[in-house]
């Protein structure tokens, strides 16, 4: 279903049905303005925990609270009407046990009205994924480069670069599919591995830095708009330099105010 012909919000089963039919488009958002602007063009909006870095200027995604994800997800749900909305579960909110995961995932779903949740983790998390799916929580499983594992990986590094580690990621993928994940998000893996997983997976694979071999692509919105700050991954194509445009507008506003030129204000208050 193309976003141009859609009249209602895309559901998780409709997203799954896009596999093999058309590529899935996604971007991250955490505010009303961005969500509203991208809604007609994307299939799903992701409230990524990358918000911790791009929105709050923190150094990793680890410091994102459940309340923050809930607040941003509510903003995105109420600002969109066509795209499926998927939220990231923050670090520490689901790893302890299937019960802890269920409690927190249910709270996010209930309080935000989003459609599904994304959890990071390899096959060790598959039991939790199964527990959630069997209780009505649609799960997208994020494997490969998992930013919440930055301290284990020793940085944000591409994963699965040799046969052994690539096989381990394939096993992660199979375990999540068996557990009932409706989609696999593949981050920072090379094309041959992304292609192999996409070929055997009945569920759509969504790539970020994982080659065009995936069934869809997601990017961090700030990265494609020139708002990503110092660290923008090499695989990101800039689509606009909105940062420069905003800077110009700020400079223009500051100049006008300092020069005593602010005619709109008089007009608004009916002062002649
Ligand atoms: O948090 C995020 O934005 C993500 C994307 C990198 C996929 O998980």
GROMACS .gro file of N, CA and C and ligand atoms in nm, residues 28 46-51 61 88 118 120 142 147 185 187 208 218 220, ligand 1:
model
   62
   28UNK      N    1   1.302   0.842   1.171
   28UNK     CA    2   1.277   0.862   1.314
   28UNK      C    3   1.211   0.999   1.336
   46UNK      N    4   0.957   0.583   1.349
   46UNK     CA    5   1.021   0.521   1.465
   46UNK      C    6   1.057   0.627   1.568
   47UNK      N    7   1.008   0.609   1.690
   47UNK     CA    8   1.055   0.695   1.799
   47UNK      C    9   1.175   0.621   1.855
   48UNK      N   10   1.291   0.653   1.799
   48UNK     CA   11   1.413   0.581   1.836
   48UNK      C   12   1.469   0.633   1.967
   49UNK      N   13   1.542   0.545   2.036
   49UNK     CA   14   1.609   0.596   2.156
   49UNK      C   15   1.733   0.678   2.116
   50UNK      N   16   1.759   0.688   1.984
   50UNK     CA   17   1.861   0.782   1.935
   50UNK      C   18   1.820   0.925   1.970
   51UNK      N   19   1.694   0.945   2.009
   51UNK     CA   20   1.648   1.075   2.060
   51UNK      C   21   1.739   1.123   2.174
   61UNK      N   22   2.269   0.606   2.379
   61UNK     CA   23   2.123   0.590   2.390
   61UNK      C   24   2.083   0.530   2.525
   88UNK      N   25   1.085   0.265   2.039
   88UNK     CA   26   1.195   0.188   2.098
   88UNK      C   27   1.172   0.169   2.246
  118UNK      N   28   1.004  -0.175   1.945
  118UNK     CA   29   1.131  -0.232   1.896
  118UNK      C   30   1.221  -0.258   2.017
  120UNK      N   31   1.610  -0.425   2.132
  120UNK     CA   32   1.742  -0.467   2.085
  120UNK      C   33   1.785  -0.593   2.159
  142UNK      N   34   1.567  -0.582   1.694
  142UNK     CA   35   1.681  -0.504   1.641
  142UNK      C   36   1.808  -0.584   1.669
  147UNK      N   37   2.296  -0.031   1.949
  147UNK     CA   38   2.356   0.080   2.026
  147UNK      C   39   2.344   0.065   2.177
  185UNK      N   40   1.505  -0.555   1.248
  185UNK     CA   41   1.582  -0.436   1.210
  185UNK      C   42   1.729  -0.476   1.211
  187UNK      N   43   2.104  -0.349   1.178
  187UNK     CA   44   2.188  -0.228   1.178
  187UNK      C   45   2.335  -0.266   1.163
  208UNK      N   46   1.950  -0.027   0.850
  208UNK     CA   47   2.013   0.105   0.870
  208UNK      C   48   2.163   0.079   0.864
  218UNK      N   49   1.548   0.255   0.726
  218UNK     CA   50   1.516   0.359   0.823
  218UNK      C   51   1.642   0.443   0.842
  220UNK      N   52   1.796   0.807   1.069
  220UNK     CA   53   1.770   0.908   1.172
  220UNK      C   54   1.748   1.041   1.099
  273LIG     O1   55   1.713   0.471   1.796
  273LIG     C1   56   1.709   0.471   1.671
  273LIG     O2   57   1.694   0.575   1.606
  273LIG     C2   58   1.722   0.345   1.604
  273LIG     C3   59   1.761   0.351   1.461
  273LIG     C4   60   1.907   0.367   1.457
  273LIG     C5   61   1.715   0.234   1.388
  273LIG     O3   62   1.710   0.242   1.663
   0.00000   0.00000   0.00000
